[in-house]
Coordinates of C-alpha atoms and ligand atoms in Angstrom, one line a residue:
X1 CA -2.0 -28.3 -50.7
X2 CA -5.2 -26.7 -49.3
X3 CA -8.4 -28.3 -50.6
X4 CA -10.7 -26.5 -53.0
X5 CA -8.3 -25.5 -55.7
X6 CA -10.1 -24.4 -58.8
X7 CA -8.7 -24.6 -62.4
X8 CA -7.1 -21.2 -63.3
X9 CA -8.4 -19.4 -60.2
X10 CA -6.8 -21.6 -57.6
X11 CA -7.8 -20.7 -54.1
X12 CA -8.5 -17.1 -54.9
X13 CA -12.3 -17.3 -54.7
X14 CA -12.1 -18.9 -51.2
X15 CA -9.6 -16.3 -50.1
X16 CA -11.6 -13.4 -51.4
X17 CA -15.0 -14.6 -50.2
X18 CA -13.9 -15.2 -46.6
X19 CA -10.2 -14.4 -46.1
X20 CA -10.0 -14.9 -42.4
X21 CA -12.2 -18.0 -42.4
X22 CA -10.1 -19.5 -45.2
X23 CA -6.8 -18.7 -43.5
X24 CA -8.1 -19.9 -40.2
X25 CA -9.2 -23.2 -41.8
X26 CA -5.5 -23.8 -42.8
X27 CA -4.3 -23.6 -39.2
X28 CA -5.9 -27.0 -38.4
X29 CA -3.8 -28.6 -41.2
X30 CA 0.0 -28.9 -41.7
X31 CA 2.4 -26.2 -40.5
X32 CA 2.9 -25.0 -44.0
X33 CA 0.2 -25.2 -46.7
X34 CA 0.5 -24.4 -50.4
X35 CA -2.3 -22.4 -51.8
X36 CA -2.7 -21.0 -55.4
X37 CA -3.4 -17.4 -56.3
X38 CA -4.6 -18.2 -59.8
X39 CA -1.8 -20.5 -61.0
X40 CA 0.8 -18.8 -58.7
X41 CA 1.8 -20.9 -55.7
X42 CA 1.9 -19.2 -52.3
X43 CA 3.0 -21.0 -49.1
X44 CA 1.1 -20.2 -45.9
X45 CA 2.9 -20.5 -42.6
X46 CA 0.4 -21.7 -40.0
X47 CA 2.2 -21.3 -36.7
X48 CA 3.6 -18.3 -34.9
X49 CA 6.8 -20.3 -34.3
X50 CA 7.4 -20.5 -38.0
X51 CA 6.7 -16.8 -38.4
X52 CA 9.2 -16.1 -35.7
X53 CA 11.7 -18.3 -37.5
X54 CA 11.3 -16.2 -40.7
X55 CA 11.4 -12.9 -38.9
X56 CA 14.1 -13.6 -36.3
X57 CA 16.1 -16.8 -36.1
X58 CA 16.5 -17.3 -39.9
X59 CA 15.8 -13.8 -41.0
X60 CA 18.9 -13.8 -43.3
X61 CA 17.1 -16.4 -45.5
X62 CA 14.1 -14.2 -46.3
X63 CA 13.2 -10.9 -48.0
X64 CA 10.1 -8.8 -47.7
X65 CA 7.8 -10.5 -50.3
X66 CA 5.0 -9.6 -52.7
X67 CA 3.1 -7.0 -50.5
X68 CA 6.2 -4.9 -50.2
X69 CA 7.0 -5.3 -53.9
X70 CA 3.6 -4.0 -54.8
X71 CA 3.9 -1.3 -52.2
X72 CA 7.1 0.0 -53.7
X73 CA 5.1 1.8 -56.4
X74 CA 3.9 4.2 -53.8
X75 CA 6.4 3.9 -51.0
X76 CA 9.4 4.6 -53.2
X77 CA 12.7 4.3 -51.3
X78 CA 11.1 4.5 -47.9
X79 CA 11.9 2.5 -44.8
X80 CA 9.1 -0.1 -45.0
X81 CA 10.4 -1.4 -48.4
X82 CA 14.1 -1.1 -47.9
X83 CA 16.4 -4.1 -47.2
X84 CA 19.9 -4.7 -45.8
X85 CA 22.3 -1.9 -44.8
X86 CA 20.3 0.9 -46.4
X87 CA 17.3 -0.2 -44.3
X88 CA 19.4 -0.3 -41.1
X89 CA 20.8 3.2 -41.8
X90 CA 17.4 4.7 -42.6
X91 CA 15.8 3.1 -39.6
X92 CA 18.5 4.6 -37.4
X93 CA 17.6 8.0 -38.7
X94 CA 13.9 7.7 -38.2
X95 CA 13.8 5.9 -34.8
X96 CA 14.6 9.0 -32.7
X97 CA 11.4 10.6 -33.8
X98 CA 9.4 7.8 -32.3
X99 CA 11.1 7.0 -29.0
X100 CA 9.1 7.0 -25.8
X101 CA 10.7 10.2 -24.8
X102 CA 10.1 12.0 -28.1
X103 CA 6.4 10.9 -28.4
X104 CA 5.7 12.5 -25.0
X105 CA 6.2 15.8 -26.9
X106 CA 3.3 15.0 -29.2
X107 CA 0.8 14.1 -26.5
X108 CA -0.6 17.6 -25.7
X109 CA -1.6 18.2 -29.3
X110 CA -3.2 14.8 -29.6
X111 CA -5.1 15.2 -26.4
X112 CA -6.6 18.4 -27.8
X113 CA -7.7 16.7 -31.0
X114 CA -9.2 13.7 -29.1
X115 CA -11.1 15.8 -26.6
X116 CA -12.5 18.1 -29.3
X117 CA -13.7 15.2 -31.4
X118 CA -15.2 13.3 -28.4
X119 CA -16.9 16.5 -27.2
X120 CA -18.6 17.0 -30.5
X121 CA -20.6 13.8 -30.3
X122 CA -24.3 14.2 -29.5
X123 CA -25.9 12.1 -26.7
X124 CA -28.1 9.4 -28.2
X125 CA -27.1 10.1 -31.8
X126 CA -25.7 6.9 -33.4
X127 CA -22.2 6.9 -34.8
X128 CA -20.5 4.7 -37.4
X129 CA -17.9 3.9 -34.7
X130 CA -15.6 2.1 -37.1
X131 CA -15.4 5.2 -39.3
X132 CA -15.4 7.7 -36.5
X133 CA -12.6 6.0 -34.6
X134 CA -10.6 5.4 -37.8
X135 CA -10.9 9.1 -38.6
X136 CA -9.9 10.0 -35.1
X137 CA -6.9 7.7 -35.3
X138 CA -5.8 9.4 -38.6
X139 CA -6.2 12.9 -37.1
X140 CA -4.2 12.0 -34.1
X141 CA -1.5 10.5 -36.3
X142 CA -1.5 13.5 -38.6
X143 CA -1.3 16.0 -35.7
X144 CA 1.8 14.3 -34.4
X145 CA 3.3 14.1 -37.9
X146 CA 2.8 17.7 -38.9
X147 CA 2.9 21.0 -37.0
X148 CA -0.5 22.4 -36.0
X149 CA -1.0 25.0 -38.7
X150 CA -0.3 22.5 -41.5
X151 CA -2.0 19.5 -40.0
X152 CA -5.6 20.2 -40.8
X153 CA -5.3 20.7 -44.6
X154 CA -2.8 17.9 -44.9
X155 CA -4.9 15.5 -42.8
X156 CA -7.9 15.8 -45.0
X157 CA -5.8 15.0 -48.1
X158 CA -3.9 12.1 -46.5
X159 CA -7.1 10.7 -45.0
X160 CA -8.7 10.6 -48.4
X161 CA -5.8 8.9 -50.0
X162 CA -4.6 6.3 -47.4
X163 CA -7.4 3.7 -47.4
X164 CA -7.4 3.5 -51.3
X165 CA -3.7 3.2 -51.2
X166 CA -3.6 0.4 -48.7
X167 CA -6.5 -1.6 -50.2
X168 CA -4.8 -1.3 -53.6
X169 CA -1.5 -2.7 -52.3
X170 CA -3.3 -5.8 -50.8
X171 CA -5.4 -6.3 -53.9
X172 CA -2.4 -6.1 -56.3
X173 CA -0.6 -8.6 -54.2
X174 CA -3.5 -11.1 -54.6
X175 CA -4.2 -10.6 -58.3
X176 CA -3.3 -13.8 -60.1
X177 CA -1.8 -11.8 -63.0
X178 CA 0.0 -8.5 -63.1
X179 CA -2.1 -7.2 -66.1
X180 CA -5.1 -7.0 -63.7
X181 CA -3.5 -4.0 -62.1
X182 CA -4.4 -2.1 -65.3
X183 CA -8.1 -3.1 -65.3
X184 CA -10.3 -0.1 -65.1
X185 CA -12.1 -1.3 -62.0
X186 CA -12.8 0.8 -58.8
X187 CA -10.0 -0.5 -56.6
X188 CA -7.4 0.2 -59.3
X189 CA -8.8 3.6 -60.2
X190 CA -8.9 4.7 -56.6
X191 CA -5.4 3.4 -56.1
X192 CA -4.1 5.3 -59.2
X193 CA -5.7 8.6 -58.0
X194 CA -4.6 8.1 -54.4
X195 CA -0.9 7.9 -55.3
X196 CA -0.4 11.4 -56.7
X197 CA -2.9 12.8 -54.2
X198 CA -0.8 11.5 -51.3
X199 CA 2.5 12.6 -52.8
X200 CA 1.4 16.1 -53.6
X201 CA -0.1 16.5 -50.1
X202 CA 3.2 15.5 -48.5
X203 CA 5.3 17.6 -50.9
X204 CA 3.2 20.6 -50.1
X205 CA 3.7 20.2 -46.4
X206 CA 7.4 19.7 -46.8
X207 CA 7.5 22.9 -48.9
X208 CA 5.6 24.8 -46.2
X209 CA 8.0 23.5 -43.6
X210 CA 11.0 24.7 -45.7
X211 CA 9.3 28.0 -46.1
X212 CA 8.7 28.4 -42.4
X213 CA 12.3 27.2 -41.8
X214 CA 11.2 24.9 -39.0
X215 CA 13.7 22.6 -37.2
X216 CA 13.4 19.9 -34.7
X217 CA 14.4 22.3 -31.9
X218 CA 11.5 24.6 -32.4
X219 CA 8.9 22.2 -33.5
X220 CA 8.0 18.9 -31.9
X221 CA 6.3 17.3 -34.9
X222 CA 7.6 14.0 -36.4
X223 CA 8.3 15.7 -39.7
X224 CA 10.4 18.3 -38.0
X225 CA 12.4 15.6 -36.3
X226 CA 12.9 13.8 -39.7
X227 CA 14.1 17.1 -41.3
X228 CA 16.6 17.5 -38.5
X229 CA 17.8 13.9 -38.5
X230 CA 21.4 13.4 -39.6
X231 CA 22.9 10.2 -41.1
X232 CA 25.7 9.1 -38.7
X233 CA 28.4 8.2 -41.3
X234 CA 28.0 11.0 -43.7
X235 CA 26.4 13.8 -41.5
X236 CA 23.9 14.3 -44.2
X237 CA 20.2 15.1 -43.9
X238 CA 17.4 13.6 -46.0
X239 CA 16.6 15.4 -49.2
X240 CA 13.0 16.3 -50.0
X241 CA 12.4 13.2 -52.1
X242 CA 13.6 10.9 -49.3
X243 CA 11.6 12.9 -46.7
X244 CA 8.5 12.6 -48.8
X245 CA 9.0 8.8 -49.2
X246 CA 9.5 8.4 -45.4
X247 CA 6.4 10.4 -44.5
X248 CA 4.3 8.4 -47.0
X249 CA 5.8 5.2 -45.5
X250 CA 4.9 6.3 -42.0
X251 CA 1.4 7.2 -43.1
X252 CA 0.9 3.8 -44.9
X253 CA 2.5 1.9 -42.0
X254 CA 0.9 3.7 -39.1
X255 CA -2.0 6.0 -39.8
X256 CA -4.8 3.5 -40.0
X257 CA -3.9 0.8 -37.5
X258 CA -4.5 2.7 -34.2
X259 CA -8.0 3.8 -35.2
X260 CA -8.9 0.3 -36.5
X261 CA -7.8 -1.1 -33.2
X262 CA -9.8 1.5 -31.3
X263 CA -13.0 0.3 -33.1
X264 CA -12.4 -3.3 -31.9
X265 CA -11.5 -2.0 -28.4
X266 CA -14.8 -0.3 -28.0
X267 CA -16.7 -3.2 -29.6
X268 CA -15.2 -5.5 -27.0
X269 CA -15.9 -3.0 -24.1
X270 CA -19.5 -3.0 -25.1
X271 CA -19.7 -6.8 -25.1
X272 CA -18.1 -7.1 -21.6
X273 CA -19.9 -4.9 -19.0
X274 CA -17.6 -6.2 -16.1
X275 CA -14.5 -5.3 -18.0
X276 CA -16.0 -1.9 -18.9
X277 CA -16.7 -1.3 -15.2
X278 CA -13.1 -2.0 -14.2
X279 CA -11.8 0.2 -17.0
X280 CA -14.0 3.2 -16.0
X281 CA -13.1 2.7 -12.3
X282 CA -9.4 2.8 -13.2
X283 CA -9.8 5.8 -15.4
X284 CA -11.7 7.7 -12.7
X285 CA -9.2 6.7 -10.0
X286 CA -6.0 7.3 -11.9
X287 CA -7.0 10.4 -14.0
X288 CA -9.7 12.0 -11.8
X289 CA -10.3 15.3 -13.4
X290 CA -6.7 15.9 -14.2
X291 CA -5.5 16.8 -17.7
X292 CA -4.2 13.9 -19.7
X293 CA -0.5 13.5 -19.7
X294 CA 1.9 10.7 -20.7
X295 CA 2.6 10.1 -17.1
X296 CA -1.0 9.6 -16.0
X297 CA -2.0 7.7 -19.1
X298 CA 0.9 5.3 -18.6
X299 CA -0.5 4.5 -15.1
X300 CA -3.6 3.0 -16.7
X301 CA -2.5 -0.6 -16.2
X302 CA -5.8 -2.4 -16.7
X303 CA -6.7 -0.3 -19.7
X304 CA -3.3 -1.0 -21.2
X305 CA -3.9 -4.7 -20.8
X306 CA -7.2 -4.3 -22.6
X307 CA -5.4 -2.6 -25.5
X308 CA -2.8 -5.5 -25.5
X309 CA -5.6 -8.0 -25.6
X310 CA -7.4 -6.1 -28.4
X311 CA -4.2 -6.2 -30.4
X312 CA -4.0 -10.0 -29.9
X313 CA -7.6 -10.9 -30.7
X314 CA -8.0 -8.3 -33.4
X315 CA -4.5 -7.9 -34.8
X316 CA -5.0 -5.3 -37.5
X317 CA -2.4 -6.6 -40.0
X318 CA -4.2 -9.7 -41.2
X319 CA -1.8 -10.5 -44.1
X320 CA 2.0 -10.2 -44.4
X321 CA 4.4 -11.8 -46.7
X322 CA 8.0 -12.8 -47.0
X323 CA 10.0 -14.3 -50.0
X324 CA 12.5 -17.1 -49.8
X325 CA 16.0 -15.8 -50.5
X326 CA 17.2 -19.3 -51.5
X327 CA 15.9 -22.8 -51.7
X328 CA 15.1 -23.6 -48.1
X329 CA 13.1 -25.6 -45.6
X330 CA 10.4 -24.1 -43.4
X331 CA 8.7 -26.4 -40.9
X332 CA 10.0 -29.4 -42.8
X333 CA 8.6 -28.1 -46.1
X334 CA 10.7 -27.3 -49.1
X335 CA 10.2 -23.7 -50.4
X336 CA 12.0 -22.8 -53.7
X337 CA 14.1 -19.6 -54.0
X338 CA 11.7 -16.7 -54.6
X339 CA 8.8 -18.7 -53.2
X340 CA 6.2 -16.4 -51.6
X341 CA 5.2 -17.1 -48.0
X342 CA 2.1 -15.5 -46.5
X343 CA 1.1 -15.4 -42.8
X344 CA -1.8 -13.9 -40.9
X345 CA -1.0 -12.6 -37.5
X346 CA -4.7 -12.2 -36.9
X347 CA -5.6 -15.9 -37.3
X348 CA -2.4 -17.1 -35.7
X349 CA -2.9 -15.1 -32.5
X350 CA -6.3 -16.7 -32.2
X351 CA -5.0 -20.1 -32.8
X352 CA -2.0 -20.2 -30.5
X353 CA -1.5 -23.1 -28.2
X354 CA 0.1 -20.8 -25.6
X355 CA -3.3 -19.3 -24.7
X356 CA -6.2 -20.8 -22.8
X357 CA -9.4 -20.1 -24.6
X358 CA -7.6 -18.1 -27.3
X359 CA -10.8 -16.7 -28.9
X360 CA -12.0 -15.1 -25.7
X361 CA -11.4 -11.4 -24.9
X362 CA -9.6 -11.6 -21.6
X363 CA -7.3 -8.7 -20.6
X364 CA -6.5 -10.5 -17.4
X365 CA -4.4 -13.0 -19.3
X366 CA -1.8 -10.2 -19.3
X367 CA -1.9 -9.6 -15.5
X368 CA 0.4 -12.4 -14.4
X369 CA 3.8 -11.3 -15.7
X370 CA 5.3 -14.4 -14.1
X371 CA 3.7 -16.5 -16.8
X372 CA 6.4 -16.3 -19.4
X373 CA 5.1 -16.7 -22.9
X374 CA 7.5 -17.6 -25.7
X375 CA 8.5 -14.5 -27.7
X376 CA 6.6 -15.9 -30.7
X377 CA 3.2 -16.0 -28.9
X378 CA 2.5 -12.3 -29.2
X379 CA 3.7 -10.1 -32.0
X380 CA 1.0 -7.8 -33.3
X381 CA 3.8 -5.3 -33.9
X382 CA 6.0 -7.8 -35.7
X383 CA 9.4 -8.8 -34.5
X384 CA 13.0 -8.7 -35.5
X385 CA 14.7 -6.1 -37.7
X386 CA 11.4 -4.9 -39.2
X387 CA 9.6 -4.6 -35.9
X388 CA 7.1 -1.8 -35.8
X389 CA 8.8 1.6 -35.1
X390 CA 5.5 3.1 -34.1
X391 CA 4.6 0.7 -31.3
X392 CA 4.9 3.2 -28.4
X393 CA 3.3 5.9 -30.4
X394 CA 0.4 3.7 -31.3
X395 CA -0.3 2.6 -27.7
X396 CA -0.1 6.2 -26.5
X397 CA -2.4 7.3 -29.3
X398 CA -4.9 4.7 -28.3
X399 CA -4.7 5.6 -24.6
X400 CA -5.3 9.3 -25.4
X401 CA -8.4 8.4 -27.4
X402 CA -9.7 5.9 -24.9
X403 CA -9.4 8.3 -22.0
X404 CA -10.9 11.2 -23.8
X405 CA -13.8 9.1 -24.9
X406 CA -14.4 7.0 -21.8
X407 CA -14.4 10.0 -19.5
X408 CA -17.3 11.4 -21.4
X409 CA -19.2 8.6 -22.9
X410 CA -20.4 5.0 -22.7
X411 CA -20.6 3.6 -26.2
X412 CA -23.4 1.1 -26.5
X413 CA -24.2 -0.9 -29.6
X414 CA -27.1 0.5 -31.7
X415 CA -29.9 -2.1 -31.4
X416 CA -30.0 -4.4 -34.5
X417 CA -26.4 -3.5 -35.5
X418 CA -24.1 -6.4 -36.5
X419 CA -20.4 -6.2 -36.5
X420 CA -18.6 -8.0 -39.3
X421 CA -14.8 -8.5 -39.7
X422 CA -13.9 -7.2 -43.1
X423 CA -10.2 -7.5 -44.0
X424 CA -9.6 -4.6 -46.3
X425 CA -6.0 -3.5 -45.9
X426 CA -6.4 -3.9 -42.2
X427 CA -9.1 -5.8 -40.3
X428 CA -12.1 -3.5 -40.1
X429 CA -15.0 -3.7 -37.7
X430 CA -17.7 -3.0 -40.3
X431 CA -21.2 -2.3 -39.1
X432 CA -20.0 -1.1 -35.7
X433 CA -22.9 1.4 -35.0
X434 CA -22.7 2.7 -31.5
X435 CA -24.7 5.2 -29.5
X436 CA -22.8 7.6 -27.1
X437 CA -24.5 7.9 -23.7
X438 CA -23.1 10.6 -21.4
X439 CA -21.4 9.3 -18.3
X440 CA -22.8 10.7 -15.1
X441 CA -19.6 12.5 -14.2
X442 CA -19.5 14.3 -17.5
X443 CA -23.0 15.7 -17.5
Ligands
HEM501 C1 -1.9 -0.6 -33.7 C2 -1.0 -0.1 -34.4 C3 0.1 -0.7 -35.2 C4 0.3 -2.1 -35.5 C5 -0.5 -3.2 -35.1 C6 1.5 -2.1 -36.3 C7 2.0 -3.3 -36.8 C8 3.2 -3.4 -37.5 C9 3.8 -4.7 -38.0 C10 3.2 -6.1 -37.8 C11 5.0 -4.4 -38.6 C12 6.0 -5.3 -39.2 C13 5.7 -5.7 -40.6 C14 6.6 -6.8 -41.2 O1 7.4 -7.3 -40.5 O2 6.4 -7.1 -42.3 C15 5.1 -2.9 -38.6 C16 6.2 -2.2 -39.1 C17 6.3 -0.9 -39.1 N1 5.4 0.0 -38.5 FE1 3.8 -0.4 -37.4 N2 2.0 -0.9 -36.5 C18 1.2 0.0 -35.9 C19 1.3 1.4 -35.8 C20 2.3 2.1 -36.4 C21 2.5 3.5 -36.3 C22 1.6 4.4 -35.5 C23 3.6 3.8 -37.0 C24 4.3 5.1 -37.2 C25 4.2 6.1 -36.4 C26 4.2 2.6 -37.5 C27 5.3 2.5 -38.3 C28 5.9 1.3 -38.7 C29 7.1 1.2 -39.5 C30 7.9 2.4 -40.0 C31 7.3 -0.1 -39.8 C32 8.4 -0.7 -40.6 C33 9.7 -0.9 -39.8 C34 10.8 -1.5 -40.6 O3 10.6 -2.1 -41.6 O4 12.0 -1.3 -40.1 N3 3.4 1.5 -37.1 N4 4.0 -2.4 -37.9

């Protein structure tokens, strides 16, 4: 058991006070540590190899766990909470909307959004870069999800609801008792309001799509693809309830993470002038003054390595869970049936024996592809049957934003600003105040 357990509260105060510090401290102990959320035990897996075992090699022994159970309240019967055959079927229906080929169709619209937003910045006027990039990520996501004329109104509503939604899910997972979900405190209130807000925003867009009689053939948005998707056994399409759940699931799973990662990306760029120089040289050389396309963005090799390294060092999903499907052993530890297991990809990627100097930001560690890392060493997008469906989309979104910004601006830290890791639903770069300085080529 982890040290510092308090009567009734267990390890909760330590986890709430400094979640990443606390989870990190466990990595120097045994491979599995018991902590207590109030009086409720939770087993923390402290190596990526054990996580890989749960997600891949012994996946049949595990179910999704408490975070997903709490998320069900808002995610309904959507992909991210489903299990077994239903999950497999639903995943097969959604996957085609997010293939590399399909996402190429969303690029043009996303480029327009990113360029408009980056062009609106004022030279020398500080930005809350965490908020700005988070917002930009949400807008890019929303623009790919909904067709243009519906995207603006829907984005505002979805943007408002999503953070409260996600923060509520994590908080409810960590409450020591279920009755706490009913307490009239801010996080619960915001969560309760966010739920109908999100549902009605998505219902409205679906109704407008139905009214406009849009199909995948005429419209390249993700929602149009989902409306056109057919279940292979039955030949049936999703009804409006299922469509709404799937859209909400995609928003919750994917709308925040690319923007959150972008904030950390620009934070690291500002800390490493040599890396920034190489990135800018590559962007100038590969893109020149050409319009941004999937083809030229995919040729940004060094910048893509920087994204990869950002996702390793600042993995946005800092807490995930699984639940033991039976009495079992994990890393030699006995976990009872229904035991909750937590893991933090953020801390584990920083504490991985497979990397030299794992806390350093070093994009070049991804250069030598002959260095074969075990599959467990890098999994910011998860792995196995629940592996992220939005991986290609997320990377493309980030490259669009990075290119649109870096062609115009250098983002330098505002003097005196201090960045702090704040794990809300995802790992936020709080306090990231940056000043946009025009690049010579763009003036
Ligand atoms: C930087 C961006 C992102 C990161 C780091 C990320 C990370 C993850 C991780 C770790 C999982 C697995 C969770 C688990 O096993 O418990 C996951 C699942 C998922 N992600 Fe992402 N994600 C990102 C962006 C996106 C985007 C943009 C979308 C949608 C367009 C998306 C859609 C999904 C879906 C649908 C699942 C559930 C898949 C299933 O259960 O079959 N993600 N993601």
